[in-house]
Amino acid sequence: MKTKMRGGGKKSYENGKGFVKLNSKLDILTASLKKNITRGKNYGKKNLKNATLREKKLVRLLTSFTEMGKKIANKER
């Protein structure tokens, strides 16, 4: 994951159209999660065993709270 949590780090990520500015920590987390999903890692409910603990927590957080999470969850099903 290139998006860092602490310190300066990378505050934007590329989404095909260009760079998107990230505001909150949740944005940064969703960005890194989406990046991993588009990179080919599959975090569907069945495949959560090959995700790291942090990513599992993220998937749960996202699928329950944000619209982006719902979209990701639908994409994975």
PDB file of N, CA and C in Angstrom:
ATOM      1  N   MET A   1       0.835  -1.189   0.000  1.00  0.00           N
ATOM      2  CA  MET A   1       0.000   0.000   0.000  1.00  0.00           C
ATOM      3  C   MET A   1       0.871   1.241   0.000  1.00  0.00           C
ATOM      4  N   LYS A   2       0.662   2.089  -0.974  1.00  0.00           N
ATOM      5  CA  LYS A   2       1.468   3.289  -1.049  1.00  0.00           C
ATOM      6  C   LYS A   2       0.910   4.407  -0.187  1.00  0.00           C
ATOM      7  N   THR A   3      -0.368   4.361   0.115  1.00  0.00           N
ATOM      8  CA  THR A   3      -0.950   5.433   0.919  1.00  0.00           C
ATOM      9  C   THR A   3      -0.558   5.229   2.377  1.00  0.00           C
ATOM     10  N   LYS A   4       0.119   6.216   2.933  1.00  0.00           N
ATOM     11  CA  LYS A   4       0.620   6.077   4.298  1.00  0.00           C
ATOM     12  C   LYS A   4      -0.341   6.726   5.278  1.00  0.00           C
ATOM     13  N   MET A   5      -0.374   6.176   6.475  1.00  0.00           N
ATOM     14  CA  MET A   5      -1.264   6.712   7.490  1.00  0.00           C
ATOM     15  C   MET A   5      -0.585   7.826   8.273  1.00  0.00           C
ATOM     16  N   ARG A   6       0.688   7.638   8.619  1.00  0.00           N
ATOM     17  CA  ARG A   6       1.361   8.559   9.511  1.00  0.00           C
ATOM     18  C   ARG A   6       2.264   9.484   8.702  1.00  0.00           C
ATOM     19  N   GLY A   7       2.420  10.713   9.184  1.00  0.00           N
ATOM     20  CA  GLY A   7       3.377  11.610   8.568  1.00  0.00           C
ATOM     21  C   GLY A   7       2.887  12.176   7.247  1.00  0.00           C
ATOM     22  N   GLY A   8       3.828  12.572   6.413  1.00  0.00           N
ATOM     23  CA  GLY A   8       3.491  13.203   5.134  1.00  0.00           C
ATOM     24  C   GLY A   8       2.847  12.228   4.194  1.00  0.00           C
ATOM     25  N   GLY A   9       3.651  11.372   3.606  1.00  0.00           N
ATOM     26  CA  GLY A   9       3.114  10.276   2.816  1.00  0.00           C
ATOM     27  C   GLY A   9       2.371  10.728   1.579  1.00  0.00           C
ATOM     28  N   LYS A  10       1.681   9.806   0.977  1.00  0.00           N
ATOM     29  CA  LYS A  10       0.970  10.075  -0.265  1.00  0.00           C
ATOM     30  C   LYS A  10      -0.479  10.418   0.059  1.00  0.00           C
ATOM     31  N   LYS A  11      -0.877  11.622  -0.278  1.00  0.00           N
ATOM     32  CA  LYS A  11      -2.208  12.081   0.100  1.00  0.00           C
ATOM     33  C   LYS A  11      -3.202  12.019  -1.065  1.00  0.00           C
ATOM     34  N   SER A  12      -2.752  11.458  -2.192  1.00  0.00           N
ATOM     35  CA  SER A  12      -3.678  11.344  -3.312  1.00  0.00           C
ATOM     36  C   SER A  12      -3.422  10.027  -4.022  1.00  0.00           C
ATOM     37  N   TYR A  13      -4.396   9.575  -4.782  1.00  0.00           N
ATOM     38  CA  TYR A  13      -4.188   8.358  -5.547  1.00  0.00           C
ATOM     39  C   TYR A  13      -4.791   8.530  -6.928  1.00  0.00           C
ATOM     40  N   GLU A  14      -4.301   7.750  -7.872  1.00  0.00           N
ATOM     41  CA  GLU A  14      -4.755   7.905  -9.245  1.00  0.00           C
ATOM     42  C   GLU A  14      -5.962   7.018  -9.485  1.00  0.00           C
ATOM     43  N   ASN A  15      -6.996   7.573 -10.099  1.00  0.00           N
ATOM     44  CA  ASN A  15      -8.195   6.771 -10.324  1.00  0.00           C
ATOM     45  C   ASN A  15      -8.530   6.664 -11.803  1.00  0.00           C
ATOM     46  N   GLY A  16      -7.544   6.797 -12.667  1.00  0.00           N
ATOM     47  CA  GLY A  16      -7.803   6.693 -14.092  1.00  0.00           C
ATOM     48  C   GLY A  16      -7.999   8.056 -14.737  1.00  0.00           C
ATOM     49  N   LYS A  17      -8.728   8.935 -14.071  1.00  0.00           N
ATOM     50  CA  LYS A  17      -8.967  10.264 -14.627  1.00  0.00           C
ATOM     51  C   LYS A  17      -7.893  11.252 -14.177  1.00  0.00           C
ATOM     52  N   GLY A  18      -7.079  10.863 -13.230  1.00  0.00           N
ATOM     53  CA  GLY A  18      -6.091  11.776 -12.677  1.00  0.00           C
ATOM     54  C   GLY A  18      -5.995  11.551 -11.188  1.00  0.00           C
ATOM     55  N   PHE A  19      -5.453  12.525 -10.475  1.00  0.00           N
ATOM     56  CA  PHE A  19      -5.256  12.325  -9.051  1.00  0.00           C
ATOM     57  C   PHE A  19      -6.425  12.855  -8.243  1.00  0.00           C
ATOM     58  N   VAL A  20      -6.793  12.098  -7.234  1.00  0.00           N
ATOM     59  CA  VAL A  20      -7.894  12.482  -6.364  1.00  0.00           C
ATOM     60  C   VAL A  20      -7.306  12.858  -5.015  1.00  0.00           C
ATOM     61  N   LYS A  21      -7.708  14.001  -4.508  1.00  0.00           N
ATOM     62  CA  LYS A  21      -7.204  14.446  -3.211  1.00  0.00           C
ATOM     63  C   LYS A  21      -7.942  13.689  -2.113  1.00  0.00           C
ATOM     64  N   LEU A  22      -7.194  13.250  -1.114  1.00  0.00           N
ATOM     65  CA  LEU A  22      -7.817  12.512  -0.019  1.00  0.00           C
ATOM     66  C   LEU A  22      -7.890  13.393   1.214  1.00  0.00           C
ATOM     67  N   ASN A  23      -9.051  13.446   1.832  1.00  0.00           N
ATOM     68  CA  ASN A  23      -9.232  14.326   2.978  1.00  0.00           C
ATOM     69  C   ASN A  23      -9.089  13.602   4.306  1.00  0.00           C
ATOM     70  N   SER A  24      -9.937  12.622   4.545  1.00  0.00           N
ATOM     71  CA  SER A  24      -9.944  11.976   5.849  1.00  0.00           C
ATOM     72  C   SER A  24      -9.139  10.691   5.818  1.00  0.00           C
ATOM     73  N   LYS A  25      -8.907  10.127   6.980  1.00  0.00           N
ATOM     74  CA  LYS A  25      -8.222   8.846   7.070  1.00  0.00           C
ATOM     75  C   LYS A  25      -9.027   7.765   6.376  1.00  0.00           C
ATOM     76  N   LEU A  26     -10.345   7.849   6.483  1.00  0.00           N
ATOM     77  CA  LEU A  26     -11.210   6.853   5.859  1.00  0.00           C
ATOM     78  C   LEU A  26     -11.046   6.888   4.345  1.00  0.00           C
ATOM     79  N   ASP A  27     -10.909   8.114   3.791  1.00  0.00           N
ATOM     80  CA  ASP A  27     -10.675   8.242   2.355  1.00  0.00           C
ATOM     81  C   ASP A  27      -9.394   7.532   1.959  1.00  0.00           C
ATOM     82  N   ILE A  28      -8.344   7.749   2.764  1.00  0.00           N
ATOM     83  CA  ILE A  28      -7.059   7.129   2.459  1.00  0.00           C
ATOM     84  C   ILE A  28      -7.182   5.612   2.520  1.00  0.00           C
ATOM     85  N   LEU A  29      -7.905   5.120   3.519  1.00  0.00           N
ATOM     86  CA  LEU A  29      -8.085   3.678   3.658  1.00  0.00           C
ATOM     87  C   LEU A  29      -8.891   3.110   2.503  1.00  0.00           C
ATOM     88  N   THR A  30      -9.967   3.802   2.128  1.00  0.00           N
ATOM     89  CA  THR A  30     -10.769   3.301   1.008  1.00  0.00           C
ATOM     90  C   THR A  30      -9.953   3.312  -0.267  1.00  0.00           C
ATOM     91  N   ALA A  31      -9.111   4.340  -0.405  1.00  0.00           N
ATOM     92  CA  ALA A  31      -8.276   4.421  -1.600  1.00  0.00           C
ATOM     93  C   ALA A  31      -7.343   3.226  -1.669  1.00  0.00           C
ATOM     94  N   SER A  32      -6.679   2.914  -0.551  1.00  0.00           N
ATOM     95  CA  SER A  32      -5.731   1.803  -0.567  1.00  0.00           C
ATOM     96  C   SER A  32      -6.461   0.484  -0.775  1.00  0.00           C
ATOM     97  N   LEU A  33      -7.650   0.381  -0.201  1.00  0.00           N
ATOM     98  CA  LEU A  33      -8.427  -0.845  -0.361  1.00  0.00           C
ATOM     99  C   LEU A  33      -8.867  -1.015  -1.810  1.00  0.00           C
ATOM    100  N   LYS A  34      -9.366   0.064  -2.399  1.00  0.00           N
ATOM    101  CA  LYS A  34      -9.795   0.006  -3.797  1.00  0.00           C
ATOM    102  C   LYS A  34      -8.617  -0.308  -4.700  1.00  0.00           C
ATOM    103  N   LYS A  35      -7.461   0.283  -4.368  1.00  0.00           N
ATOM    104  CA  LYS A  35      -6.267   0.045  -5.168  1.00  0.00           C
ATOM    105  C   LYS A  35      -5.922  -1.438  -5.139  1.00  0.00           C
ATOM    106  N   ASN A  36      -6.012  -2.042  -3.963  1.00  0.00           N
ATOM    107  CA  ASN A  36      -5.720  -3.467  -3.850  1.00  0.00           C
ATOM    108  C   ASN A  36      -6.728  -4.309  -4.608  1.00  0.00           C
ATOM    109  N   ILE A  37      -7.987  -3.906  -4.567  1.00  0.00           N
ATOM    110  CA  ILE A  37      -9.010  -4.669  -5.272  1.00  0.00           C
ATOM    111  C   ILE A  37      -8.786  -4.581  -6.777  1.00  0.00           C
ATOM    112  N   THR A  38      -8.490  -3.361  -7.257  1.00  0.00           N
ATOM    113  CA  THR A  38      -8.293  -3.218  -8.696  1.00  0.00           C
ATOM    114  C   THR A  38      -6.996  -3.885  -9.125  1.00  0.00           C
ATOM    115  N   ARG A  39      -6.072  -4.030  -8.191  1.00  0.00           N
ATOM    116  CA  ARG A  39      -4.801  -4.666  -8.519  1.00  0.00           C
ATOM    117  C   ARG A  39      -4.954  -6.182  -8.626  1.00  0.00           C
ATOM    118  N   GLY A  40      -6.082  -6.706  -8.207  1.00  0.00           N
ATOM    119  CA  GLY A  40      -6.322  -8.124  -8.425  1.00  0.00           C
ATOM    120  C   GLY A  40      -6.501  -8.922  -7.152  1.00  0.00           C
ATOM    121  N   LYS A  41      -6.266  -8.293  -5.994  1.00  0.00           N
ATOM    122  CA  LYS A  41      -6.558  -9.003  -4.755  1.00  0.00           C
ATOM    123  C   LYS A  41      -8.065  -9.040  -4.585  1.00  0.00           C
ATOM    124  N   ASN A  42      -8.582 -10.161  -4.174  1.00  0.00           N
ATOM    125  CA  ASN A  42     -10.025 -10.293  -4.062  1.00  0.00           C
ATOM    126  C   ASN A  42     -10.418 -10.365  -2.593  1.00  0.00           C
ATOM    127  N   TYR A  43     -11.196  -9.387  -2.129  1.00  0.00           N
ATOM    128  CA  TYR A  43     -11.616  -9.390  -0.736  1.00  0.00           C
ATOM    129  C   TYR A  43     -13.107  -9.638  -0.619  1.00  0.00           C
ATOM    130  N   GLY A  44     -13.608 -10.649  -1.287  1.00  0.00           N
ATOM    131  CA  GLY A  44     -14.984 -11.036  -1.077  1.00  0.00           C
ATOM    132  C   GLY A  44     -15.105 -11.693   0.280  1.00  0.00           C
ATOM    133  N   LYS A  45     -16.317 -11.974   0.719  1.00  0.00           N
ATOM    134  CA  LYS A  45     -16.507 -12.538   2.053  1.00  0.00           C
ATOM    135  C   LYS A  45     -15.809 -13.885   2.205  1.00  0.00           C
ATOM    136  N   LYS A  46     -15.785 -14.684   1.126  1.00  0.00           N
ATOM    137  CA  LYS A  46     -15.162 -15.999   1.235  1.00  0.00           C
ATOM    138  C   LYS A  46     -13.646 -15.899   1.244  1.00  0.00           C
ATOM    139  N   ASN A  47     -13.116 -14.874   0.567  1.00  0.00           N
ATOM    140  CA  ASN A  47     -11.671 -14.783   0.420  1.00  0.00           C
ATOM    141  C   ASN A  47     -11.009 -13.891   1.460  1.00  0.00           C
ATOM    142  N   LEU A  48     -11.705 -13.606   2.546  1.00  0.00           N
ATOM    143  CA  LEU A  48     -11.111 -12.737   3.561  1.00  0.00           C
ATOM    144  C   LEU A  48      -9.952 -13.396   4.280  1.00  0.00           C
ATOM    145  N   LYS A  49      -9.789 -14.717   4.134  1.00  0.00           N
ATOM    146  CA  LYS A  49      -8.698 -15.351   4.876  1.00  0.00           C
ATOM    147  C   LYS A  49      -7.323 -14.999   4.312  1.00  0.00           C
ATOM    148  N   ASN A  50      -7.250 -14.580   3.029  1.00  0.00           N
ATOM    149  CA  ASN A  50      -5.936 -14.178   2.532  1.00  0.00           C
ATOM    150  C   ASN A  50      -5.727 -12.663   2.563  1.00  0.00           C
ATOM    151  N   ALA A  51      -6.602 -11.950   3.287  1.00  0.00           N
ATOM    152  CA  ALA A  51      -6.384 -10.525   3.500  1.00  0.00           C
ATOM    153  C   ALA A  51      -5.714 -10.345   4.863  1.00  0.00           C
ATOM    154  N   THR A  52      -5.024  -9.224   5.033  1.00  0.00           N
ATOM    155  CA  THR A  52      -4.427  -8.961   6.338  1.00  0.00           C
ATOM    156  C   THR A  52      -5.519  -8.511   7.301  1.00  0.00           C
ATOM    157  N   LEU A  53      -5.209  -8.517   8.581  1.00  0.00           N
ATOM    158  CA  LEU A  53      -6.191  -8.174   9.604  1.00  0.00           C
ATOM    159  C   LEU A  53      -6.717  -6.758   9.400  1.00  0.00           C
ATOM    160  N   ARG A  54      -5.803  -5.850   9.066  1.00  0.00           N
ATOM    161  CA  ARG A  54      -6.185  -4.456   8.872  1.00  0.00           C
ATOM    162  C   ARG A  54      -7.175  -4.332   7.718  1.00  0.00           C
ATOM    163  N   GLU A  55      -6.914  -5.111   6.660  1.00  0.00           N
ATOM    164  CA  GLU A  55      -7.803  -5.050   5.508  1.00  0.00           C
ATOM    165  C   GLU A  55      -9.143  -5.696   5.809  1.00  0.00           C
ATOM    166  N   LYS A  56      -9.139  -6.748   6.641  1.00  0.00           N
ATOM    167  CA  LYS A  56     -10.407  -7.358   7.051  1.00  0.00           C
ATOM    168  C   LYS A  56     -11.267  -6.336   7.781  1.00  0.00           C
ATOM    169  N   LYS A  57     -10.616  -5.636   8.736  1.00  0.00           N
ATOM    170  CA  LYS A  57     -11.340  -4.623   9.496  1.00  0.00           C
ATOM    171  C   LYS A  57     -11.888  -3.561   8.558  1.00  0.00           C
ATOM    172  N   LEU A  58     -11.050  -3.192   7.584  1.00  0.00           N
ATOM    173  CA  LEU A  58     -11.442  -2.190   6.602  1.00  0.00           C
ATOM    174  C   LEU A  58     -12.655  -2.625   5.805  1.00  0.00           C
ATOM    175  N   VAL A  59     -12.613  -3.870   5.344  1.00  0.00           N
ATOM    176  CA  VAL A  59     -13.721  -4.377   4.537  1.00  0.00           C
ATOM    177  C   VAL A  59     -14.996  -4.346   5.346  1.00  0.00           C
ATOM    178  N   ARG A  60     -14.902  -4.774   6.610  1.00  0.00           N
ATOM    179  CA  ARG A  60     -16.095  -4.769   7.461  1.00  0.00           C
ATOM    180  C   ARG A  60     -16.605  -3.355   7.670  1.00  0.00           C
ATOM    181  N   LEU A  61     -15.666  -2.449   7.956  1.00  0.00           N
ATOM    182  CA  LEU A  61     -16.016  -1.051   8.182  1.00  0.00           C
ATOM    183  C   LEU A  61     -16.699  -0.469   6.953  1.00  0.00           C
ATOM    184  N   LEU A  62     -16.078  -0.699   5.806  1.00  0.00           N
ATOM    185  CA  LEU A  62     -16.580  -0.101   4.573  1.00  0.00           C
ATOM    186  C   LEU A  62     -17.914  -0.692   4.166  1.00  0.00           C
ATOM    187  N   THR A  63     -18.029  -2.016   4.263  1.00  0.00           N
ATOM    188  CA  THR A  63     -19.267  -2.637   3.806  1.00  0.00           C
ATOM    189  C   THR A  63     -20.427  -2.216   4.688  1.00  0.00           C
ATOM    190  N   SER A  64     -20.146  -1.904   5.970  1.00  0.00           N
ATOM    191  CA  SER A  64     -21.258  -1.526   6.831  1.00  0.00           C
ATOM    192  C   SER A  64     -21.582  -0.040   6.746  1.00  0.00           C
ATOM    193  N   PHE A  65     -20.586   0.828   6.560  1.00  0.00           N
ATOM    194  CA  PHE A  65     -20.859   2.258   6.693  1.00  0.00           C
ATOM    195  C   PHE A  65     -20.990   3.036   5.395  1.00  0.00           C
ATOM    196  N   THR A  66     -20.014   2.936   4.518  1.00  0.00           N
ATOM    197  CA  THR A  66     -19.979   3.893   3.408  1.00  0.00           C
ATOM    198  C   THR A  66     -20.640   3.366   2.150  1.00  0.00           C
ATOM    199  N   GLU A  67     -21.055   4.271   1.311  1.00  0.00           N
ATOM    200  CA  GLU A  67     -21.624   3.891   0.018  1.00  0.00           C
ATOM    201  C   GLU A  67     -20.564   3.239  -0.842  1.00  0.00           C
ATOM    202  N   MET A  68     -19.344   3.775  -0.748  1.00  0.00           N
ATOM    203  CA  MET A  68     -18.242   3.196  -1.506  1.00  0.00           C
ATOM    204  C   MET A  68     -18.057   1.740  -1.107  1.00  0.00           C
ATOM    205  N   GLY A  69     -18.202   1.502   0.198  1.00  0.00           N
ATOM    206  CA  GLY A  69     -18.091   0.139   0.694  1.00  0.00           C
ATOM    207  C   GLY A  69     -19.161  -0.766   0.113  1.00  0.00           C
ATOM    208  N   LYS A  70     -20.365  -0.222   0.011  1.00  0.00           N
ATOM    209  CA  LYS A  70     -21.451  -1.014  -0.573  1.00  0.00           C
ATOM    210  C   LYS A  70     -21.170  -1.326  -2.032  1.00  0.00           C
ATOM    211  N   LYS A  71     -20.639  -0.328  -2.743  1.00  0.00           N
ATOM    212  CA  LYS A  71     -20.301  -0.543  -4.149  1.00  0.00           C
ATOM    213  C   LYS A  71     -19.227  -1.613  -4.273  1.00  0.00           C
ATOM    214  N   ILE A  72     -18.204  -1.518  -3.405  1.00  0.00           N
ATOM    215  CA  ILE A  72     -17.126  -2.512  -3.427  1.00  0.00           C
ATOM    216  C   ILE A  72     -17.684  -3.894  -3.132  1.00  0.00           C
ATOM    217  N   ALA A  73     -18.560  -3.958  -2.133  1.00  0.00           N
ATOM    218  CA  ALA A  73     -19.139  -5.248  -1.761  1.00  0.00           C
ATOM    219  C   ALA A  73     -19.948  -5.831  -2.912  1.00  0.00           C
ATOM    220  N   ASN A  74     -20.709  -4.970  -3.593  1.00  0.00           N
ATOM    221  CA  ASN A  74     -21.490  -5.454  -4.726  1.00  0.00           C
ATOM    222  C   ASN A  74     -20.592  -5.935  -5.853  1.00  0.00           C
ATOM    223  N   LYS A  75     -19.481  -5.210  -6.046  1.00  0.00           N
ATOM    224  CA  LYS A  75     -18.541  -5.591  -7.098  1.00  0.00           C
ATOM    225  C   LYS A  75     -17.942  -6.965  -6.798  1.00  0.00           C
ATOM    226  N   GLU A  76     -17.754  -7.236  -5.503  1.00  0.00           N
ATOM    227  CA  GLU A  76     -17.105  -8.494  -5.123  1.00  0.00           C
ATOM    228  C   GLU A  76     -18.047  -9.690  -5.204  1.00  0.00           C
ATOM    229  N   ARG A  77     -19.369  -9.470  -5.131  1.00  0.00           N
ATOM    230  CA  ARG A  77     -20.297 -10.602  -5.087  1.00  0.00           C
ATOM    231  C   ARG A  77     -20.520 -11.267  -6.414  1.00  0.00           C
TER     232      ARG A  77
END
